[in-house]
CSV table of C-alpha atoms in Angstrom, one decimal:
chain,number,residue,atom,x,y,z
Z,1313,MET,CA,-18.3,13.5,-2.1
Z,1314,LYS,CA,-18.9,9.9,-2.7
Z,1315,ILE,CA,-18.1,7.7,0.3
Z,1316,MET,CA,-17.6,4.0,-0.2
Z,1317,LYS,CA,-19.5,1.8,2.2
Z,1318,THR,CA,-18.5,-1.8,2.9
Z,1319,ILE,CA,-21.5,-3.9,3.7
Z,1320,ALA,CA,-19.9,-7.4,4.0
Z,1321,ALA,CA,-16.5,-9.0,3.5
Z,1322,THR,CA,-17.3,-10.0,0.0
Z,1323,ALA,CA,-18.5,-6.5,-0.9
Z,1324,ALA,CA,-15.4,-5.1,0.9
Z,1325,LEU,CA,-13.2,-7.0,-1.6
Z,1326,THR,CA,-14.3,-4.6,-4.2
Z,1327,ALA,CA,-12.8,-1.9,-2.0
Z,1328,LEU,CA,-9.3,-3.3,-2.5
Z,1329,ALA,CA,-6.9,-3.1,-5.3
Z,1330,GLY,CA,-3.5,-4.6,-6.1
Z,1331,CYS,CA,-0.9,-4.1,-8.8
Z,1332,VAL,CA,2.6,-5.0,-9.8
Z,1333,VAL,CA,4.9,-2.4,-11.5
Z,1334,THR,CA,8.0,-3.8,-13.2
Z,1335,LEU,CA,10.6,-1.2,-13.8
Z,1336,PRO,CA,13.6,-1.4,-16.1
Z,1337,VAL,CA,16.9,-1.1,-14.2
Z,1338,GLY,CA,17.7,2.5,-13.4
Z,1339,THR,CA,14.7,4.0,-15.1
Z,1340,LEU,CA,11.2,5.1,-14.3
Z,1341,SER,CA,8.6,6.4,-16.8
Z,1342,GLY,CA,8.0,10.0,-16.2
Z,1343,GLY,CA,11.5,10.7,-14.8
Z,1344,GLY,CA,10.8,10.5,-11.1
Z,1345,GLY,CA,7.2,11.4,-10.3
Z,1346,ALA,CA,4.4,13.7,-11.0
Z,1347,ALA,CA,4.1,17.1,-9.4
Z,1348,GLY,CA,2.8,16.8,-5.9
Z,1349,ALA,CA,3.3,13.1,-5.8
Z,1350,MET,CA,5.0,13.2,-2.4
Z,1351,ASP,CA,2.9,15.8,-0.6
Z,1352,ILE,CA,1.2,14.8,2.6
Z,1353,PRO,CA,-1.4,17.4,3.7
Z,1354,GLU,CA,-1.1,18.7,7.2
Z,1355,SER,CA,-4.7,17.6,7.7
Z,1356,CYS,CA,-3.9,14.0,7.0
Z,1357,GLN,CA,-4.4,11.8,10.0
Z,1358,LEU,CA,-1.7,9.1,9.7
Z,1359,LEU,CA,-2.0,6.3,12.2
Z,1360,PRO,CA,1.5,4.9,13.0
Z,1361,ALA,CA,0.3,2.1,15.2
Z,1362,GLU,CA,-2.1,0.9,12.5
Z,1363,GLY,CA,0.7,1.1,9.9
Z,1364,ASN,CA,2.8,-1.0,12.2
Z,1365,ALA,CA,0.0,-3.5,12.5
Z,1366,VAL,CA,-0.4,-3.8,8.7
Z,1367,PHE,CA,3.4,-4.3,8.3
Z,1368,ALA,CA,3.5,-6.9,11.2
Z,1369,GLY,CA,0.4,-8.6,9.8
Z,1370,VAL,CA,1.9,-9.0,6.4
Z,1371,ASN,CA,5.2,-10.4,7.8
Z,1372,ALA,CA,3.2,-12.8,10.1
Z,1373,LYS,CA,1.4,-14.1,7.0
Z,1374,ARG,CA,4.7,-14.4,5.1
Z,1375,GLN,CA,6.4,-16.3,8.0
Z,1376,ALA,CA,3.3,-18.6,8.3
Z,1377,ALA,CA,3.8,-19.5,4.7
Z,1378,GLY,CA,7.5,-20.3,5.2
Z,1379,LEU,CA,8.8,-17.0,3.7
Z,1380,ALA,CA,11.3,-14.6,5.2
Z,1381,PRO,CA,9.8,-11.3,6.5
Z,1382,VAL,CA,10.3,-8.2,4.4
Z,1383,GLN,CA,12.5,-5.5,5.9
Z,1384,ARG,CA,10.8,-2.2,6.6
Z,1385,VAL,CA,12.3,0.7,4.6
Z,1386,ALA,CA,11.6,4.4,5.2
Z,1387,THR,CA,11.3,5.2,1.5
Z,1388,LEU,CA,8.6,2.6,1.0
Z,1389,ASP,CA,6.8,3.8,4.2
Z,1390,ARG,CA,6.8,7.3,2.7
Z,1391,ALA,CA,5.3,6.1,-0.6
Z,1392,ALA,CA,2.6,4.2,1.3
Z,1393,GLN,CA,1.9,7.3,3.6
Z,1394,VAL,CA,1.5,9.5,0.6
Z,1395,GLN,CA,-1.0,7.2,-1.1
Z,1396,ALA,CA,-3.0,6.4,2.1
Z,1397,CYS,CA,-3.4,10.2,2.8
Z,1398,TYR,CA,-4.3,10.9,-0.8
Z,1399,MET,CA,-7.0,8.2,-0.8
Z,1400,ALA,CA,-8.4,9.4,2.6
Z,1401,LYS,CA,-8.5,13.0,1.3
Z,1402,THR,CA,-10.1,12.2,-2.0
Z,1403,GLN,CA,-12.3,9.3,-0.8
Z,1404,SER,CA,-11.0,7.4,-3.8
Z,1405,LEU,CA,-9.5,3.9,-3.7
Z,1406,GLY,CA,-6.8,3.2,-6.3
Z,1407,HIS,CA,-3.2,3.2,-7.3
Z,1408,THR,CA,-3.3,6.6,-9.1
Z,1409,GLY,CA,-2.3,9.3,-6.6
Z,1410,ALA,CA,-1.7,13.0,-6.5
Z,1411,GLY,CA,-0.8,14.5,-9.8
Z,1412,GLY,CA,-1.6,11.2,-11.5
Z,1413,SER,CA,1.3,9.5,-9.8
Z,1414,SER,CA,1.8,5.8,-9.9
Z,1415,ALA,CA,3.1,3.6,-7.1
Z,1416,GLY,CA,6.5,3.4,-8.9
Z,1417,GLN,CA,6.6,7.2,-9.3
Z,1418,ARG,CA,5.9,7.7,-5.5
Z,1419,VAL,CA,8.6,5.2,-4.6
Z,1420,TYR,CA,11.0,6.8,-7.0
Z,1421,ALA,CA,10.2,10.3,-5.7
Z,1422,ALA,CA,10.9,9.0,-2.1
Z,1423,CYS,CA,14.4,8.1,-3.4
Z,1424,GLY,CA,13.6,4.4,-3.7
Z,1425,ARG,CA,15.4,2.6,-6.5
Z,1426,TYR,CA,13.9,-0.8,-7.2
Z,1427,CYS,CA,13.3,-3.1,-10.2
Z,1428,GLN,CA,9.9,-4.3,-9.1
Z,1429,ILE,CA,7.2,-2.7,-6.9
Z,1430,SER,CA,3.8,-3.9,-5.8
Z,1431,GLU,CA,1.2,-2.0,-4.0
Z,1432,ASN,CA,-1.9,-3.2,-2.1
Z,1433,VAL,CA,-4.4,-0.6,-1.1
Z,1434,GLY,CA,-7.6,-0.8,0.9
Z,1435,ASN,CA,-10.5,1.0,2.5
Z,1436,THR,CA,-11.8,-1.0,5.4
Z,1437,PRO,CA,-13.2,-0.3,8.9
Z,1438,ASN,CA,-10.2,-2.1,10.5
Z,1439,ILE,CA,-6.8,-3.5,9.9
Z,1440,PRO,CA,-7.7,-7.2,10.4
Z,1441,MET,CA,-10.3,-7.0,7.6
Z,1442,ALA,CA,-7.8,-5.4,5.2
Z,1443,LEU,CA,-5.3,-8.2,5.9
Z,1444,GLN,CA,-7.9,-10.8,5.6
Z,1445,LEU,CA,-9.2,-9.5,2.3
Z,1446,TRP,CA,-5.7,-9.1,0.9
Z,1447,THR,CA,-5.0,-12.7,1.9
Z,1448,GLU,CA,-8.2,-14.0,0.2
Z,1449,SER,CA,-7.6,-12.1,-3.0
Z,1450,PRO,CA,-5.2,-13.9,-5.3
Z,1451,GLY,CA,-3.6,-10.8,-6.6
Z,1452,HIS,CA,-3.1,-9.2,-3.2
Z,1453,ARG,CA,-1.9,-12.5,-1.8
Z,1454,LYS,CA,0.6,-12.8,-4.6
Z,1455,ASN,CA,2.0,-9.3,-3.8
Z,1456,MET,CA,2.4,-10.1,-0.1
Z,1457,MET,CA,3.9,-13.6,-0.7
Z,1458,ASN,CA,6.3,-12.8,-3.5
Z,1459,ARG,CA,9.6,-14.4,-2.5
Z,1460,ARG,CA,11.5,-11.9,-4.5
Z,1461,TYR,CA,10.3,-9.0,-2.4
Z,1462,LYS,CA,12.8,-8.3,0.5
Z,1463,GLN,CA,11.6,-4.8,1.5
Z,1464,GLY,CA,8.4,-3.1,2.2
Z,1465,GLY,CA,6.5,-0.2,3.8
Z,1466,ALA,CA,3.0,0.4,5.1
Z,1467,ALA,CA,0.8,3.2,6.2
Z,1468,VAL,CA,-2.8,3.8,7.3
Z,1469,ALA,CA,-4.7,7.1,7.3
Z,1470,ARG,CA,-8.1,7.8,8.8
Z,1471,ASP,CA,-10.6,9.9,6.9
Z,1472,ALA,CA,-13.1,12.4,8.5
Z,1473,ASN,CA,-15.7,9.6,8.7
Z,1474,GLY,CA,-13.4,7.3,10.6
Z,1475,ARG,CA,-12.7,4.9,7.7
Z,1476,LEU,CA,-9.2,3.5,7.3
Z,1477,TRP,CA,-7.3,3.8,4.1
Z,1478,SER,CA,-4.3,1.4,3.9
Z,1479,SER,CA,-1.4,1.2,1.6
Z,1480,SER,CA,1.3,-1.5,1.6
Z,1481,VAL,CA,4.2,-1.3,-0.8
Z,1482,PHE,CA,6.6,-4.2,-1.6
Z,1483,ALA,CA,9.9,-4.0,-3.5
Z,1484,ARG,CA,12.7,-6.0,-5.1
Z,1485,ASN,CA,16.2,-4.6,-5.5
Z,1486,CYS,CA,17.9,-4.7,-8.9
């Protein structure tokens, strides 16, 4: 199994990905998620304290920039948990999850109904590095600092090698 190794902060930036999904009101391509899109294996080691640290760190950065914090929402946490666990299990960083699911499909499958969704994902040795790299990356920073996002969720899973797989989801209501 291929294991990503981060040698330096600049190399670690390649271990992060960010995207924005814009959804038409009341619709989602695929009708609500791919099969298995919301499964969290029992073997997944979710780290609630680290997920809380990601969420608090994002809000601290928003507030430092003069933005209102995002409200934490269980459906967005669930979508983030699913992706963090999937990435840790497969040792694969990205926005495509179980069953080929997208971030939008995972949020929709968790009963989240939003017009716009962004997801930041990362594979770093610690939470401060993930937050730093997201802040330094224009696309990730844009996701975190989008004034239109009022709600969010976050999760972190640890793989068998001790690496942290982070997912942070942001959303805008219709």
